[in-house]
PDB file of C-alpha atoms in Angstrom:
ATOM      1  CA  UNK A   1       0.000   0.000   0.000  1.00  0.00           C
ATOM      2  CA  UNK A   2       0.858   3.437  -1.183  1.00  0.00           C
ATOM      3  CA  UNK A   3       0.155   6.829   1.258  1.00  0.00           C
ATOM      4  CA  UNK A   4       0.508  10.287   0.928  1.00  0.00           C
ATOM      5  CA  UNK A   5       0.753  11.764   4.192  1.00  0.00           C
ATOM      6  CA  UNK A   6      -1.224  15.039   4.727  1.00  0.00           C
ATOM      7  CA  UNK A   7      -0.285  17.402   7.737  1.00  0.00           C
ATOM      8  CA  UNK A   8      -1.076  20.608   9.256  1.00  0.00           C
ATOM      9  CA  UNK A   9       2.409  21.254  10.726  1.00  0.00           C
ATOM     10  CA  UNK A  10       5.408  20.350   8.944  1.00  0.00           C
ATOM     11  CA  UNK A  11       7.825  18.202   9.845  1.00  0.00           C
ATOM     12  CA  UNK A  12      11.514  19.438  10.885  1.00  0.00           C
ATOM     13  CA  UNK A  13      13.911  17.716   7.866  1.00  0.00           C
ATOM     14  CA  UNK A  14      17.279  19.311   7.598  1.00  0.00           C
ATOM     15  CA  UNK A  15      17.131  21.689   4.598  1.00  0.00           C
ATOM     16  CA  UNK A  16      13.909  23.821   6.668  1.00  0.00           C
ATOM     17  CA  UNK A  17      14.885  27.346   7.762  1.00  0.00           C
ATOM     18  CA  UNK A  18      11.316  27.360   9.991  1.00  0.00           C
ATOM     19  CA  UNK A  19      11.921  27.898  13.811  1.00  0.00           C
ATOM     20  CA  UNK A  20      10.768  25.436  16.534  1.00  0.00           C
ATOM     21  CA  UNK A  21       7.004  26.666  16.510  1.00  0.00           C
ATOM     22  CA  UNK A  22       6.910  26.634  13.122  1.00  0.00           C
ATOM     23  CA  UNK A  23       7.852  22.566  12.679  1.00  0.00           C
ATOM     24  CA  UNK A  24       7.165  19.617  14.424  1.00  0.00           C
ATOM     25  CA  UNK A  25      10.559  17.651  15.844  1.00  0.00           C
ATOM     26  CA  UNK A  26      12.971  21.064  15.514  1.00  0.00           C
ATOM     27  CA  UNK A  27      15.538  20.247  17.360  1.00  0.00           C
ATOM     28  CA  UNK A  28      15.594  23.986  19.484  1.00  0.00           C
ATOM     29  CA  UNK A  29      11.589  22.558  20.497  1.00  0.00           C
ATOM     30  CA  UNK A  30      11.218  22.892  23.971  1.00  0.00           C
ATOM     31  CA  UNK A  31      10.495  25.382  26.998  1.00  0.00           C
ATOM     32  CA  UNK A  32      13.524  27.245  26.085  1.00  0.00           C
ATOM     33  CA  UNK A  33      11.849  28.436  22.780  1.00  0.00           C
ATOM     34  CA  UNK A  34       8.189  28.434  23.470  1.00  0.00           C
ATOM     35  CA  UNK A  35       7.384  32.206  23.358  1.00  0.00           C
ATOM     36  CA  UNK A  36       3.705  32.104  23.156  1.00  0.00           C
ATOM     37  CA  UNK A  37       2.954  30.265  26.141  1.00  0.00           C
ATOM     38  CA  UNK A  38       1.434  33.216  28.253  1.00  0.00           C
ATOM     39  CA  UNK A  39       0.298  34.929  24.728  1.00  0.00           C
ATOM     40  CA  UNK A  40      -2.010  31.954  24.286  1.00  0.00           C
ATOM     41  CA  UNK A  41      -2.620  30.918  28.161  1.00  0.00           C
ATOM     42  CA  UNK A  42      -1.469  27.846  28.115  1.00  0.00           C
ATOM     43  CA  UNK A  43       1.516  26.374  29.975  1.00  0.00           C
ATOM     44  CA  UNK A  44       4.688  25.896  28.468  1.00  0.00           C
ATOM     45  CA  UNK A  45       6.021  23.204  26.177  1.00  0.00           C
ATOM     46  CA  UNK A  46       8.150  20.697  27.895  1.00  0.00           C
ATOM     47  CA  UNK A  47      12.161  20.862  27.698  1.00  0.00           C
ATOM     48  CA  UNK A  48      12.252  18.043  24.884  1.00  0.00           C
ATOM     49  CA  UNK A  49      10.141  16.779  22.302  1.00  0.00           C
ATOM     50  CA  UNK A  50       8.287  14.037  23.331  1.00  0.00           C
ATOM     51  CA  UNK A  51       9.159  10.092  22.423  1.00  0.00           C
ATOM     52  CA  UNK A  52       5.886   9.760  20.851  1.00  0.00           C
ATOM     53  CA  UNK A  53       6.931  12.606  18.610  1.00  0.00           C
ATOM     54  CA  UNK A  54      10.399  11.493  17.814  1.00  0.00           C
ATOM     55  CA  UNK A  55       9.031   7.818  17.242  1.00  0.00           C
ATOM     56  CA  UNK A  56       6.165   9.139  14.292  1.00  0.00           C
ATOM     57  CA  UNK A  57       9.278  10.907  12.764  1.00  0.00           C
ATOM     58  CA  UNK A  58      11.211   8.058  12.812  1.00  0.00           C
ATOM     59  CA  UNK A  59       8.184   5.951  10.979  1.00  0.00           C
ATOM     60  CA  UNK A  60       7.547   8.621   8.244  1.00  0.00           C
ATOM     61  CA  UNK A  61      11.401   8.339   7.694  1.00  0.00           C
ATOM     62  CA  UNK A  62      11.055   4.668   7.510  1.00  0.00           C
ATOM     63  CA  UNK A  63       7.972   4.186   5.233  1.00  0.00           C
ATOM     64  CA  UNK A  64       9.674   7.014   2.853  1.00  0.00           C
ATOM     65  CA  UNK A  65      12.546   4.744   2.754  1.00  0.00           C
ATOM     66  CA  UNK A  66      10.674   1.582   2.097  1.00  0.00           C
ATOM     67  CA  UNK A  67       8.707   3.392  -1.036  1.00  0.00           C
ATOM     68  CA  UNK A  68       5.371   2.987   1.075  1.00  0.00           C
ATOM     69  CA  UNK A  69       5.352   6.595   1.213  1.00  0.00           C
ATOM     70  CA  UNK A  70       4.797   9.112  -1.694  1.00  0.00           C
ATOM     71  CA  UNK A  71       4.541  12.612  -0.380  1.00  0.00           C
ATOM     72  CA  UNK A  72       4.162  14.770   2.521  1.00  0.00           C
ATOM     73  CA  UNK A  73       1.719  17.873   2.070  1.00  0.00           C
ATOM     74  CA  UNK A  74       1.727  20.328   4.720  1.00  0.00           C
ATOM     75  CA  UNK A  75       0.867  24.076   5.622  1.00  0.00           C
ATOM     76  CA  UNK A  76       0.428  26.021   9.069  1.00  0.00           C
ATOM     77  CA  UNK A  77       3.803  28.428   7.747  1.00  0.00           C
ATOM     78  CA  UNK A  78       1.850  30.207   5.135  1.00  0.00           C
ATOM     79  CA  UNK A  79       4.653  29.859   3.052  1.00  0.00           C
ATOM     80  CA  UNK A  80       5.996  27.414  -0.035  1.00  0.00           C
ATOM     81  CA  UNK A  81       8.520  25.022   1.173  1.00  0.00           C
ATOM     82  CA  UNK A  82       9.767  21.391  -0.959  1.00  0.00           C
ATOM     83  CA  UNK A  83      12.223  19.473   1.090  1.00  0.00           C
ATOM     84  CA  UNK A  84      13.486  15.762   0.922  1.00  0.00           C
ATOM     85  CA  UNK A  85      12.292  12.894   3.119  1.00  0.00           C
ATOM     86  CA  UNK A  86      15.908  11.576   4.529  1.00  0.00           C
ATOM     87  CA  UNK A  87      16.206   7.864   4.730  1.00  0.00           C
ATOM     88  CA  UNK A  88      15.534   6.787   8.230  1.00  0.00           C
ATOM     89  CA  UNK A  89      19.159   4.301   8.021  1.00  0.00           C
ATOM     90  CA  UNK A  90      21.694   4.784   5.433  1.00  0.00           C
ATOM     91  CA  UNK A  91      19.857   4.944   1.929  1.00  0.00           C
ATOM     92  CA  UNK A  92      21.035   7.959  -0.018  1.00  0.00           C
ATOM     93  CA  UNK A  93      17.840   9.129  -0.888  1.00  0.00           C
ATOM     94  CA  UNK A  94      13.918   8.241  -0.082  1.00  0.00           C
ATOM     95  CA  UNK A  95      13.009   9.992  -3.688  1.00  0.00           C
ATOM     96  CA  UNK A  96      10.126  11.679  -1.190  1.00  0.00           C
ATOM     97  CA  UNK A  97       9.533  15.123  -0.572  1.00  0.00           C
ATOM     98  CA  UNK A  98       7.810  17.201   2.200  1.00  0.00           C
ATOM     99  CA  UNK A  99       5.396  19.612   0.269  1.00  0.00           C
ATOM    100  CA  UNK A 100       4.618  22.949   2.119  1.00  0.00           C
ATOM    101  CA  UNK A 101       1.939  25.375   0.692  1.00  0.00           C
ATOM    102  CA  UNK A 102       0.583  28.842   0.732  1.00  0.00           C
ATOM    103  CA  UNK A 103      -2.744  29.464   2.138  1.00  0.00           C
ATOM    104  CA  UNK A 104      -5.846  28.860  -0.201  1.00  0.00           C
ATOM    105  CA  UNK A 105      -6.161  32.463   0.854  1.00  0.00           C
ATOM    106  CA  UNK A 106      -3.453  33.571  -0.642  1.00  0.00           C
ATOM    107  CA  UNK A 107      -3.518  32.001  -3.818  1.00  0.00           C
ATOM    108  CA  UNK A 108      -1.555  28.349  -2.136  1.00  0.00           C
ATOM    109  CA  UNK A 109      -2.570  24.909  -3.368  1.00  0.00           C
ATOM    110  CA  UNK A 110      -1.288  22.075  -4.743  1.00  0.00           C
ATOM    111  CA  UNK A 111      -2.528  19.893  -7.335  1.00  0.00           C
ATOM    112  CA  UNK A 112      -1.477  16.123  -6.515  1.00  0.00           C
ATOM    113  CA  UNK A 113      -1.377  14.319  -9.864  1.00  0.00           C
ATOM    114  CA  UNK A 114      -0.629   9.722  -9.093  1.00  0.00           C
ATOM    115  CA  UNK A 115      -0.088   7.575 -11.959  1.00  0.00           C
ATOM    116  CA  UNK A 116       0.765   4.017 -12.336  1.00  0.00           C
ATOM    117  CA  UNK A 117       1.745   2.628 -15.160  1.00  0.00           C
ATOM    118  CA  UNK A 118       0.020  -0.323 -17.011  1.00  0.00           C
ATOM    119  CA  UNK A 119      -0.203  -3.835 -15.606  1.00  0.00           C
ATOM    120  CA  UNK A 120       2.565  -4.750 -18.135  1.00  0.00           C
ATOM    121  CA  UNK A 121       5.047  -2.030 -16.678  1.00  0.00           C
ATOM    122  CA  UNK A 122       5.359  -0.350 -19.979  1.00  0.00           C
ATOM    123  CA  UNK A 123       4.583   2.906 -21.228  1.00  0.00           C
ATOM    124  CA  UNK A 124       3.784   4.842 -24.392  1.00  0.00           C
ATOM    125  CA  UNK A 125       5.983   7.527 -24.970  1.00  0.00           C
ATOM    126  CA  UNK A 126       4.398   8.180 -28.912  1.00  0.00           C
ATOM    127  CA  UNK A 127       0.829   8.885 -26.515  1.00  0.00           C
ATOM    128  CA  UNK A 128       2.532  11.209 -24.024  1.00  0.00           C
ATOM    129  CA  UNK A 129       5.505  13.717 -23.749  1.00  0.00           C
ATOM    130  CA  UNK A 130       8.794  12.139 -21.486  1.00  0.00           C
ATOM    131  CA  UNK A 131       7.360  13.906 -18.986  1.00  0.00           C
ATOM    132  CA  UNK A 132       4.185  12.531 -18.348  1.00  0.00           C
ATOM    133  CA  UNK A 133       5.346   9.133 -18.850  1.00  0.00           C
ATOM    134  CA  UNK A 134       5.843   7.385 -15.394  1.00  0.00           C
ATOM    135  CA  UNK A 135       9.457   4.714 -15.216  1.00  0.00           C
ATOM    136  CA  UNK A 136       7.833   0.809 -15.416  1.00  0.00           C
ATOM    137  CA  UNK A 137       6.702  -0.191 -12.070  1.00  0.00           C
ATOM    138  CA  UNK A 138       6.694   3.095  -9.882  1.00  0.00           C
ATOM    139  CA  UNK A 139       4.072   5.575  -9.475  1.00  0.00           C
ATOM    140  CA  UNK A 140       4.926   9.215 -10.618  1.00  0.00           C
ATOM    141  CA  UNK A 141       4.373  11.725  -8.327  1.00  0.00           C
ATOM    142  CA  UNK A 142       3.588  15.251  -9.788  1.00  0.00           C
ATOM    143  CA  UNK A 143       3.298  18.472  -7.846  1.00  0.00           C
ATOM    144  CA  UNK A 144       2.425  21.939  -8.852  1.00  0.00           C
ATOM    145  CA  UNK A 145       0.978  24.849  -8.048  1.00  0.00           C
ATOM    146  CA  UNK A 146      -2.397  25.920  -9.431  1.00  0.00           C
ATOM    147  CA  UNK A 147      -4.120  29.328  -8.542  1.00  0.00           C
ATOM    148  CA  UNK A 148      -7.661  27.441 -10.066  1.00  0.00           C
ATOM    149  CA  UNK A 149      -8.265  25.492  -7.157  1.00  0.00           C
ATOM    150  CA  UNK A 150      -7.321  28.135  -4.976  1.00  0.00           C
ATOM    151  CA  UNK A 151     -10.183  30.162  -6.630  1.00  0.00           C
ATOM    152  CA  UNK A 152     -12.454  27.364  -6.611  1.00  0.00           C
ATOM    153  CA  UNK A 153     -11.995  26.481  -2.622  1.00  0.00           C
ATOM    154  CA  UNK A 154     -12.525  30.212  -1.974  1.00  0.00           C
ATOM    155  CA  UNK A 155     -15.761  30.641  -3.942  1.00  0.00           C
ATOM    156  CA  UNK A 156     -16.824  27.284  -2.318  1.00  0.00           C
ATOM    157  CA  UNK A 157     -15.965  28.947   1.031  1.00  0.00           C
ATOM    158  CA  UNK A 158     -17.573  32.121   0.079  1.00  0.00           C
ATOM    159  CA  UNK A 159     -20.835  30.704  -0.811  1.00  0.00           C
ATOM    160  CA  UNK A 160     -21.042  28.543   2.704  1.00  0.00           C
ATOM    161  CA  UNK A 161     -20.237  31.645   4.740  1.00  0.00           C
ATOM    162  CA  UNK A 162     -22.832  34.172   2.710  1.00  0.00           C
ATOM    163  CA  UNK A 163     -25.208  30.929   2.961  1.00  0.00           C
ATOM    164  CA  UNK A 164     -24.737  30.486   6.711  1.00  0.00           C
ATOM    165  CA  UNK A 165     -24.697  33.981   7.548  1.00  0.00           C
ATOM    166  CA  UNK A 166     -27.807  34.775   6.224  1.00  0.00           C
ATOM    167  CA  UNK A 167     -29.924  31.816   8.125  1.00  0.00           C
ATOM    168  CA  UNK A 168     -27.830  33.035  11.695  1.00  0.00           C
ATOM    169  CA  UNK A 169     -30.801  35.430  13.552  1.00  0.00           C
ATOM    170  CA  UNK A 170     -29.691  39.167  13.490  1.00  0.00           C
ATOM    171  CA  UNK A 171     -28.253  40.669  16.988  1.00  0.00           C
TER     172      UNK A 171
END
């Protein structure tokens, strides 16, 4: 079986610039960077991540290393990050990458294309540019922007929120 992971906080992977609020497992996490404890009332993170965390980070690594896992798509930074999946033992590369995206608000999304090729593991490049043409037995992951859906999810949004508003009595 085949996943693609979706996330509202990134994951830490070395190649980030985020800060420790920013990314789950940073490795400055802990009471000694939480500055928004008393901002948001709450108490304060603890001095380390916690095992649970460490161990889920550890699994991701592992499944992108045994091809189980095809992509990571995240947001909570409101910004566009792509960084590799490292191999959770010595592999040289996973071939995964953690997707980060815009908010829908601001124009952010991601279109998440999967194709497999044919039961026979061979493709026809005459029917479809190089491209497009996924290597015999892997699936093809392709990623890209596109402001349509953006637009779509926002008059979606727009028309549940004028909807709702007007059946909410008037104060």
């Amino acid at each position: 079986e085949f996943l693609v992971l979706l996330m509202h906080i990134p994951i830490y992977f070395p190649g980030l610039t985020w800060g420790p609020s920013d990314v789950m497992g940073h490795p400055f996490w802990g009471a000694a960077t939480d500055q928004n404890a008393e901002v948001e009332e709450r108490q304060k993170w603890p001095l380390e991540a916690p095992q649970l965390v460490r161990d889920f980070i550890q699994s991701v690594k592992t499944a992108a290393e045994k091809r189980q896992l095809l992509a990571i798509l995240t947001g909570h930074t409101h910004e566009n990050g792509v960084v590799p999946v490292p191999c959770a033992s010595t592999c040289d590369d996973s071939g995964v990458k953690q997707f980060t995206s815009r908010p829908n608000f601001g124009g952010g999304s991601r279109l998440l294309v999967l194709r497999m090729p044919n039961t026979a593991g061979t493709t026809t490049t005459a029917q479809a540019p190089k491209w497009q043409t996924p290597p015999p037995n892997r699936w093809m992951l392709h990623v890209d922007l596109d402001l349509r859906l953006a637009a779509a999810a926002l008059l979606v949004f727009g028309i549940f929120y004028f909807w709702r508003r007007s059946r909410l009595p008037c104060r």
